[in-house]
Short mmCIF file of C-alpha atoms and ligand atoms in Angstrom, two decimals:
data_model
loop_
_atom_site.label_atom_id
_atom_site.label_comp_id
_atom_site.label_asym_id
_atom_site.label_seq_id
_atom_site.Cartn_x
_atom_site.Cartn_y
_atom_site.Cartn_z
CA MET A 1 105.30 163.85 67.97
CA ARG A 2 108.19 165.37 69.94
CA ILE A 3 108.09 167.74 72.89
CA GLU A 4 109.62 171.01 71.75
CA GLN A 5 108.99 173.36 74.63
CA ALA A 6 108.30 173.05 78.38
CA GLU A 7 107.22 176.23 80.19
CA VAL A 8 106.39 176.63 83.86
CA ILE A 9 103.71 179.26 84.40
CA VAL A 10 103.18 180.70 87.87
CA THR A 11 100.08 182.76 88.45
CA SER A 12 98.18 184.02 91.47
CA PRO A 13 94.75 185.27 90.40
CA ASP A 14 92.96 184.35 93.64
CA ARG A 15 95.74 182.10 94.96
CA ASN A 16 98.97 180.59 93.59
CA PHE A 17 98.89 178.01 90.80
CA ILE A 18 101.75 176.18 89.07
CA THR A 19 101.04 175.08 85.51
CA LEU A 20 103.31 173.18 83.14
CA LYS A 21 102.69 173.87 79.46
CA LEU A 22 104.20 171.45 76.95
CA THR A 23 104.30 172.26 73.24
CA THR A 24 104.98 169.62 70.60
CA ASP A 25 106.51 169.91 67.14
CA THR A 26 103.00 169.42 65.70
CA GLY A 27 101.81 172.56 67.51
CA ILE A 28 99.63 170.65 70.01
CA THR A 29 99.95 171.96 73.56
CA GLY A 30 99.16 170.26 76.87
CA LEU A 31 98.65 171.57 80.41
CA GLY A 32 99.46 169.97 83.77
CA ASP A 33 98.88 171.19 87.34
CA GLY A 34 101.79 171.06 89.83
CA THR A 35 100.36 173.34 92.54
CA LEU A 36 101.60 172.42 96.04
CA ASN A 37 99.79 174.67 98.52
CA GLY A 38 102.22 176.87 100.45
CA ARG A 39 105.33 175.27 98.87
CA GLU A 40 104.84 176.31 95.24
CA PRO A 41 108.39 177.61 94.58
CA ALA A 42 109.89 174.17 95.29
CA VAL A 43 107.84 172.56 92.49
CA VAL A 44 108.66 175.44 90.13
CA SER A 45 112.37 174.87 90.65
CA TYR A 46 112.06 171.07 90.39
CA LEU A 47 110.22 171.41 87.09
CA LYS A 48 112.29 174.24 85.59
CA ASP A 49 115.74 173.15 86.70
CA SER A 50 115.54 169.36 86.73
CA VAL A 51 112.63 168.15 84.58
CA ALA A 52 111.95 170.57 81.70
CA PRO A 53 115.41 170.12 80.09
CA LEU A 54 114.91 166.32 80.06
CA LEU A 55 111.57 166.55 78.27
CA ILE A 56 112.76 168.36 75.17
CA GLY A 57 112.94 165.96 72.22
CA ARG A 58 111.03 163.11 73.94
CA ASP A 59 108.12 161.38 72.20
CA ALA A 60 105.01 163.03 73.65
CA HIS A 61 103.03 159.79 73.19
CA GLN A 62 105.21 157.79 75.61
CA ILE A 63 103.38 158.73 78.80
CA GLU A 64 104.17 155.63 80.87
CA ASP A 65 107.82 155.56 79.82
CA THR A 66 108.21 159.26 80.67
CA TRP A 67 106.56 158.67 84.06
CA GLN A 68 108.87 155.76 84.90
CA PHE A 69 111.91 157.68 83.62
CA LEU A 70 111.16 160.71 85.85
CA TYR A 71 110.34 158.54 88.87
CA ARG A 72 113.23 156.07 88.66
CA SER A 73 116.03 158.08 87.08
CA ALA A 74 115.89 160.73 89.83
CA TYR A 75 116.93 157.97 92.29
CA TRP A 76 115.07 159.93 95.05
CA ARG A 77 111.56 158.51 94.99
CA ARG A 78 108.16 159.81 96.06
CA GLY A 79 107.61 162.94 98.16
CA PRO A 80 105.15 165.77 97.54
CA VAL A 81 107.48 167.97 95.44
CA THR A 82 108.64 165.18 93.13
CA MET A 83 105.17 163.70 92.72
CA ALA A 84 103.53 167.08 92.02
CA ALA A 85 106.16 167.74 89.34
CA ILE A 86 105.66 164.29 87.77
CA SER A 87 101.92 164.85 87.91
CA ALA A 88 102.21 168.09 85.94
CA VAL A 89 104.14 166.26 83.19
CA ASP A 90 101.79 163.26 83.19
CA VAL A 91 98.60 165.31 82.91
CA ALA A 92 100.07 167.58 80.21
CA LEU A 93 100.97 164.47 78.17
CA TRP A 94 97.46 162.99 78.58
CA ASP A 95 96.05 166.35 77.45
CA ILE A 96 98.26 166.23 74.34
CA LYS A 97 97.44 162.59 73.54
CA ALA A 98 93.69 163.22 73.81
CA LYS A 99 93.91 166.35 71.66
CA ALA A 100 95.91 164.38 69.07
CA ALA A 101 93.17 161.71 69.14
CA GLY A 102 90.49 164.40 68.84
CA MET A 103 88.70 163.06 71.93
CA PRO A 104 87.90 164.24 75.43
CA LEU A 105 90.44 162.57 77.73
CA TYR A 106 87.91 160.33 79.50
CA GLN A 107 87.44 158.44 76.22
CA LEU A 108 91.09 157.34 76.31
CA LEU A 109 90.65 156.16 79.91
CA GLY A 110 87.90 153.73 78.89
CA GLY A 111 84.97 156.03 78.19
CA ALA A 112 82.20 157.24 80.47
CA SER A 113 80.99 154.89 83.22
CA ARG A 114 78.32 157.35 84.39
CA THR A 115 76.44 160.41 83.18
CA GLY A 116 77.63 162.83 85.86
CA ILE A 117 80.00 163.14 88.82
CA LEU A 118 78.41 163.66 92.24
CA ALA A 119 80.25 166.51 93.99
CA TYR A 120 80.30 167.67 97.58
CA GLY A 121 80.64 171.28 98.69
CA HIS A 122 82.09 172.85 101.83
CA GLY A 123 79.51 173.98 104.36
CA SER A 124 80.94 175.66 107.43
CA GLY A 125 80.06 178.09 110.19
CA ALA A 126 81.54 179.50 113.35
CA SER A 127 78.12 178.97 114.94
CA THR A 128 75.31 176.50 114.19
CA GLU A 129 73.24 179.35 112.72
CA GLU A 130 76.03 180.33 110.32
CA LEU A 131 76.56 176.67 109.47
CA PHE A 132 72.88 176.25 108.54
CA ASP A 133 73.10 179.37 106.30
CA SER A 134 76.19 177.98 104.59
CA ILE A 135 74.54 174.58 104.00
CA ARG A 136 71.46 176.30 102.56
CA MET A 137 73.66 178.45 100.31
CA HIS A 138 75.41 175.34 98.98
CA GLN A 139 72.07 173.64 98.35
CA GLU A 140 70.96 176.73 96.42
CA MET A 141 74.14 176.44 94.33
CA GLY A 142 73.01 172.90 93.49
CA PHE A 143 75.13 170.80 95.85
CA GLN A 144 73.55 167.49 96.82
CA ALA A 145 76.24 166.47 99.32
CA ILE A 146 77.84 168.72 101.93
CA ARG A 147 80.97 168.65 104.07
CA VAL A 148 80.13 170.02 107.52
CA GLN A 149 82.79 171.90 109.53
CA SER A 150 81.92 173.84 112.64
CA GLY A 151 83.50 176.27 115.05
CA VAL A 152 84.10 174.95 118.57
CA PRO A 153 83.16 177.05 121.61
CA GLY A 154 86.29 178.48 123.22
CA LEU A 155 88.42 178.13 120.07
CA ARG A 156 89.15 181.33 118.18
CA ALA A 157 89.91 180.19 114.65
CA ILE A 158 89.99 176.63 113.31
CA TYR A 159 90.54 174.89 109.99
CA GLY A 160 87.79 174.45 107.46
CA VAL A 161 85.56 177.17 108.91
CA THR A 162 85.02 180.52 107.24
CA PRO A 163 85.62 182.95 110.11
CA SER A 164 82.50 184.72 111.32
CA LYS A 165 81.93 188.00 109.46
CA THR A 166 81.79 189.71 112.84
CA ASP A 167 85.30 188.48 113.76
CA ALA A 168 87.25 191.71 113.36
CA GLY A 169 90.90 191.34 112.47
CA VAL A 170 90.65 187.81 111.05
CA VAL A 171 91.89 187.63 107.48
CA THR A 172 89.15 185.64 105.78
CA ASP A 173 90.66 185.07 102.38
CA PRO A 174 93.53 185.78 100.01
CA GLY A 175 91.53 188.09 97.78
CA SER A 176 88.89 185.99 96.09
CA PRO A 177 85.86 188.11 95.10
CA ASP A 178 83.44 185.51 96.42
CA ALA A 179 85.64 184.29 99.23
CA ASP A 180 83.26 185.45 101.91
CA GLN A 181 81.12 182.55 100.73
CA HIS A 182 83.88 179.98 100.31
CA TYR A 183 86.45 178.70 102.74
CA GLU A 184 90.01 179.06 101.42
CA PRO A 185 92.71 177.33 103.48
CA ALA A 186 95.83 179.32 102.44
CA GLN A 187 96.36 182.96 103.29
CA ARG A 188 98.56 185.55 101.65
CA ALA A 189 100.90 186.38 104.48
CA ALA A 190 104.63 186.43 105.23
CA ARG A 191 104.20 183.71 107.88
CA PRO A 192 101.70 180.89 108.51
CA PRO A 193 98.69 182.21 110.44
CA GLU A 194 98.31 180.66 113.90
CA GLU A 195 95.09 178.94 114.97
CA ASP A 196 94.22 177.15 118.20
CA TRP A 197 93.08 173.66 119.00
CA ASP A 198 91.63 171.50 121.78
CA THR A 199 90.67 167.94 120.78
CA ARG A 200 88.53 167.27 123.88
CA ALA A 201 86.44 170.41 123.28
CA TYR A 202 86.03 169.38 119.62
CA LEU A 203 84.97 165.81 120.53
CA ARG A 204 82.40 167.14 123.01
CA HIS A 205 80.94 169.65 120.55
CA LEU A 206 80.79 167.90 117.18
CA PRO A 207 78.14 165.18 117.73
CA GLY A 208 75.64 167.88 118.79
CA VAL A 209 76.37 169.82 115.60
CA PHE A 210 75.59 166.77 113.46
CA GLU A 211 72.43 166.09 115.45
CA ALA A 212 71.28 169.68 114.78
CA VAL A 213 72.14 169.43 111.07
CA ARG A 214 70.26 166.12 110.68
CA ASN A 215 67.23 167.56 112.48
CA GLU A 216 67.25 170.62 110.21
CA PHE A 217 68.10 169.05 106.85
CA GLY A 218 66.64 165.54 107.17
CA PRO A 219 68.06 162.04 106.75
CA ASP A 220 68.70 162.06 102.96
CA LEU A 221 71.43 164.67 102.49
CA PRO A 222 74.90 163.03 102.37
CA LEU A 223 77.05 164.70 105.07
CA LEU A 224 80.84 164.52 105.27
CA HIS A 225 83.33 165.69 107.86
CA ASP A 226 87.11 166.29 107.84
CA GLY A 227 89.09 165.63 111.05
CA HIS A 228 92.32 166.97 109.47
CA HIS A 229 94.67 164.48 111.15
CA ARG A 230 94.03 165.88 114.63
CA MET A 231 93.00 162.81 116.61
CA THR A 232 94.83 159.88 118.15
CA PRO A 233 93.49 156.46 117.08
CA ILE A 234 91.41 156.04 120.24
CA GLN A 235 89.97 159.57 119.93
CA ALA A 236 89.10 158.87 116.29
CA ALA A 237 87.41 155.61 117.31
CA LYS A 238 85.36 157.52 119.88
CA LEU A 239 84.30 160.18 117.36
CA GLY A 240 83.39 157.64 114.69
CA LYS A 241 81.19 155.84 117.20
CA ALA A 242 79.56 159.05 118.44
CA LEU A 243 78.71 160.10 114.86
CA GLU A 244 77.12 156.78 113.85
CA PRO A 245 73.52 157.95 114.53
CA TYR A 246 73.99 160.76 111.97
CA ASP A 247 74.94 158.42 109.12
CA LEU A 248 78.00 160.19 107.70
CA PHE A 249 79.04 159.61 104.08
CA TRP A 250 82.58 159.69 105.45
CA LEU A 251 84.86 160.85 108.24
CA GLU A 252 88.04 162.12 106.60
CA ASP A 253 91.64 162.10 107.87
CA CYS A 254 90.70 161.10 111.41
CA THR A 255 94.36 160.36 112.27
CA PRO A 256 97.73 161.28 110.67
CA ALA A 257 97.57 158.08 108.66
CA GLU A 258 101.21 157.63 107.75
CA ASN A 259 100.89 155.20 110.68
CA GLN A 260 98.71 152.92 108.60
CA GLU A 261 98.17 150.15 111.17
CA ALA A 262 96.65 152.71 113.59
CA LEU A 263 93.50 152.53 111.49
CA ARG A 264 92.90 148.94 112.65
CA LEU A 265 91.97 150.29 116.06
CA VAL A 266 89.61 152.90 114.62
CA ARG A 267 87.94 150.25 112.44
CA GLN A 268 87.38 147.88 115.37
CA HIS A 269 85.19 150.48 117.05
CA THR A 270 83.12 152.19 114.37
CA THR A 271 81.09 151.64 111.21
CA THR A 272 81.43 155.32 110.20
CA PRO A 273 83.05 155.15 106.73
CA LEU A 274 86.64 156.44 106.62
CA ALA A 275 88.37 158.50 103.92
CA ILE A 276 92.10 159.18 103.89
CA GLY A 277 94.93 160.39 101.71
CA GLU A 278 94.93 164.00 100.50
CA VAL A 279 98.50 164.44 101.80
CA PHE A 280 99.67 161.08 100.40
CA ASN A 281 101.55 160.90 97.14
CA SER A 282 102.01 157.26 96.15
CA VAL A 283 100.45 153.81 96.19
CA TRP A 284 102.91 152.87 98.95
CA ASP A 285 101.12 155.21 101.37
CA TYR A 286 97.99 153.07 100.86
CA ARG A 287 99.43 149.55 100.76
CA GLN A 288 98.16 148.44 104.17
CA LEU A 289 95.12 150.73 104.23
CA ILE A 290 93.80 149.14 101.06
CA SER A 291 94.87 145.51 101.43
CA GLU A 292 93.49 145.33 105.01
CA GLN A 293 90.37 147.29 104.02
CA LEU A 294 91.02 149.91 106.71
CA ILE A 295 89.46 152.73 104.67
CA ASP A 296 86.45 153.21 102.39
CA TYR A 297 87.57 156.14 100.20
CA VAL A 298 90.87 157.23 98.62
CA ARG A 299 91.33 161.00 99.00
CA SER A 300 94.38 161.60 96.80
CA SER A 301 94.39 164.28 94.13
CA VAL A 302 95.62 163.84 90.59
CA THR A 303 97.94 166.81 91.22
CA HIS A 304 99.80 165.40 94.24
CA THR A 305 99.89 161.71 93.33
CA GLY A 306 101.91 161.52 90.15
CA GLY A 307 99.07 162.39 87.80
CA ILE A 308 96.37 160.34 86.12
CA SER A 309 98.74 157.41 85.47
CA HIS A 310 99.62 156.80 89.13
CA LEU A 311 96.27 157.69 90.75
CA ARG A 312 94.59 155.29 88.32
CA LYS A 313 96.85 152.50 89.63
CA ILE A 314 95.93 153.33 93.25
CA LEU A 315 92.22 153.36 92.39
CA ASP A 316 92.44 150.07 90.45
CA PHE A 317 94.14 148.49 93.50
CA ALA A 318 91.41 149.97 95.76
CA ALA A 319 88.67 148.62 93.49
CA GLN A 320 89.63 145.02 94.32
CA TYR A 321 88.66 145.77 97.95
CA GLN A 322 85.41 147.68 97.24
CA ILE A 323 87.18 150.93 98.17
CA LYS A 324 86.03 153.93 96.16
CA SER A 325 87.41 157.25 94.96
CA GLY A 326 86.95 160.57 96.73
CA ILE A 327 89.39 162.69 94.73
CA HIS A 328 90.71 165.82 96.45
CA GLY A 329 89.35 169.00 94.85
CA PRO A 330 89.88 172.11 96.99
CA THR A 331 90.72 175.51 95.49
CA ASP A 332 94.44 174.65 95.63
CA ILE A 333 93.84 172.16 92.82
CA SER A 334 93.88 174.39 89.70
CA PRO A 335 91.17 174.12 87.03
CA VAL A 336 93.71 171.98 85.11
CA GLY A 337 94.02 169.53 88.03
CA MET A 338 90.26 169.59 88.55
CA ALA A 339 89.57 168.77 84.90
CA ALA A 340 92.04 165.86 85.09
CA ALA A 341 90.19 164.55 88.15
CA LEU A 342 86.84 164.79 86.36
CA HIS A 343 88.00 162.78 83.33
CA LEU A 344 89.25 160.06 85.70
CA ASP A 345 86.05 160.19 87.81
CA LEU A 346 83.90 159.71 84.74
CA ALA A 347 85.89 156.73 83.46
CA ILE A 348 86.60 154.57 86.52
CA HIS A 349 84.10 152.05 87.85
CA ASN A 350 84.80 152.55 91.57
CA PHE A 351 83.85 156.23 91.67
CA GLY A 352 82.64 157.47 95.08
CA ILE A 353 82.31 161.25 95.18
CA GLN A 354 84.30 164.31 94.05
CA GLU A 355 85.24 167.27 96.26
CA TYR A 356 84.43 170.58 94.55
CA MET A 357 85.24 174.09 95.77
CA PRO A 358 84.44 176.46 92.88
CA HIS A 359 87.25 178.84 91.93
CA GLY A 360 86.87 182.61 91.97
CA GLN A 361 86.17 184.80 88.94
CA ARG A 362 89.79 185.90 88.47
CA THR A 363 90.95 182.26 88.39
CA ASN A 364 88.27 181.44 85.84
CA SER A 365 89.43 184.36 83.67
CA VAL A 366 92.96 182.86 83.56
CA PHE A 367 91.84 179.24 83.07
CA GLN A 368 88.97 178.78 80.60
CA GLN A 369 87.19 175.54 81.44
CA SER A 370 84.78 173.28 79.61
CA TYR A 371 83.62 171.43 82.73
CA SER A 372 80.16 172.06 84.08
CA PHE A 373 78.36 171.82 87.42
CA ILE A 374 74.64 171.18 87.05
CA GLU A 375 72.30 170.23 89.89
CA GLY A 376 75.07 168.80 92.01
CA TYR A 377 76.83 166.86 89.23
CA LEU A 378 80.08 167.76 87.48
CA HIS A 379 80.98 166.79 83.91
CA PRO A 380 84.33 167.38 82.15
CA GLY A 381 82.73 168.36 78.83
CA GLU A 382 83.36 167.10 75.31
CA ARG A 383 86.27 169.21 74.09
CA PRO A 384 89.33 167.22 72.96
CA GLY A 385 91.93 166.82 75.70
CA LEU A 386 91.34 168.10 79.24
CA GLY A 387 89.14 170.94 77.99
CA VAL A 388 91.05 173.69 79.80
CA ASP A 389 92.92 176.62 78.19
CA LEU A 390 95.36 178.92 79.94
CA ASP A 391 95.38 182.61 78.97
CA VAL A 392 99.09 183.33 79.38
CA ASP A 393 98.65 187.12 79.22
CA ALA A 394 95.98 187.05 81.90
CA ALA A 395 98.18 184.75 84.01
CA GLY A 396 101.02 187.28 83.73
CA ARG A 397 98.88 189.96 85.35
CA TYR A 398 98.88 188.02 88.64
CA PRO A 399 102.45 187.30 89.80
CA TYR A 400 103.29 184.86 92.63
CA GLU A 401 102.42 186.01 96.14
CA THR A 402 103.81 184.43 99.30
CA ALA A 403 101.05 182.45 101.01
CA TYR A 404 100.95 179.81 103.72
CA LEU A 405 98.55 177.32 105.17
CA PRO A 406 97.73 178.06 108.82
CA PHE A 407 99.04 175.92 111.68
CA ASN A 408 97.75 175.46 115.19
CA ARG A 409 98.91 175.23 118.79
CA LEU A 410 97.36 173.70 121.88
CA LYS A 411 96.61 175.88 124.91
CA ASP A 412 100.07 175.23 126.38
CA GLY A 413 101.79 176.26 123.15
CA THR A 414 102.48 172.79 121.71
CA VAL A 415 102.35 172.68 117.90
CA HIS A 416 99.58 170.27 116.87
CA ASP A 417 98.78 168.45 113.59
CA TRP A 418 97.32 170.52 110.72
O1 LIG B 501 92.98 171.71 103.77
O2 LIG B 501 93.61 171.48 100.30
O3 LIG B 501 89.47 168.01 102.25
N1 LIG B 501 90.01 169.03 101.94
C1 LIG B 501 90.93 169.66 102.65
C2 LIG B 501 91.58 170.87 102.01
C3 LIG B 501 92.99 171.08 102.53
C4 LIG B 501 93.79 171.94 101.59
C5 LIG B 501 95.26 171.94 101.94
O4 LIG B 501 96.01 172.46 100.89
O5 LIG B 501 91.24 169.23 103.73
O6 LIG B 501 90.80 172.01 102.19
CO1 LIG B 502 90.74 167.12 103.79
#
């Protein structure tokens, strides 16, 4: 079975998505997600100009060999653009192989290890009242685990929080019909929107928010929080310690963890579980974090970590240290990337939790999915392959739109970590 065609499809129904579509000489097609939030054109060029021509004529069954060929023959290893492009190829080939086998992809990864995939949703609010409403709304949608992000008094706009509906002039979303209910990090704009930040104000405010949420929603509900790389190691240690009474499922990205040994200091001071890695793209970013047991959950996505083949290797490494998966699943992972994550989640033994931000209606009209979300649990479905189809005509109705993630500055104007 040879690869005959490799097309890169760019579409922006609610936001930008990059999809690779491979067609074989048997007529079987496969889809892969290469979306890199805010830097999509770089992956499009990498795929179109440097990868697609090399795929034509290759045996579609040789997934590992194709992966190693793309990774090693480029000479320039790793990096978000390269690894997103390789991921798109890898996932498209797994889709093809599973369709050829007539099985849902998870069967080829070892079969189901569980009946459903526990997902967490994004609760947020500029105020505690709005946060409570958002948590209740997510519970009504079925979510049984909630990420909690809160506004901080004195700060105008911060990451992870849907701006208050009364905040005139704040662009809340890039056009999603239900975006007033869902936080969307990127914004359609010619330049990155500017937010503000003050770590001391955040550290003072957050423990009280978690106390209020626990008092309102009880001890059972798993609660998560994302620190988005904004703390120093000693600040992260302090926050982890302060949040211990509220029994978090995890504290995510507490420091910019490319300094892996910094996590030793955080670990010495707190038993709050730590999750890291949505911006990482290879096993090398985790070498020390995993072997020294400095984290509890691996946050990488299938889309940004070289696909199912490479993320599986990271998770198998993590499993030897009782570290579990927490695969990245925001709206900037397309339905194709989400389906790939779900097949992997279902098959691996060391599954932890799956992030899930439902896509908008326009996105769902472009990508038809077979995965389901029932009473807090996701399932990839039983269709052969990934179970996702792309309507190319519908995709063509929504051309690429420039969009950026926001960034933030401290009071004195210093650019801080996003
Ligand atoms: O901000 O995916 O845990 N999830 C997150 C995401 C990220 C975006 C960046 O593209 O932190 O919402
Ligand atoms: Co995150």
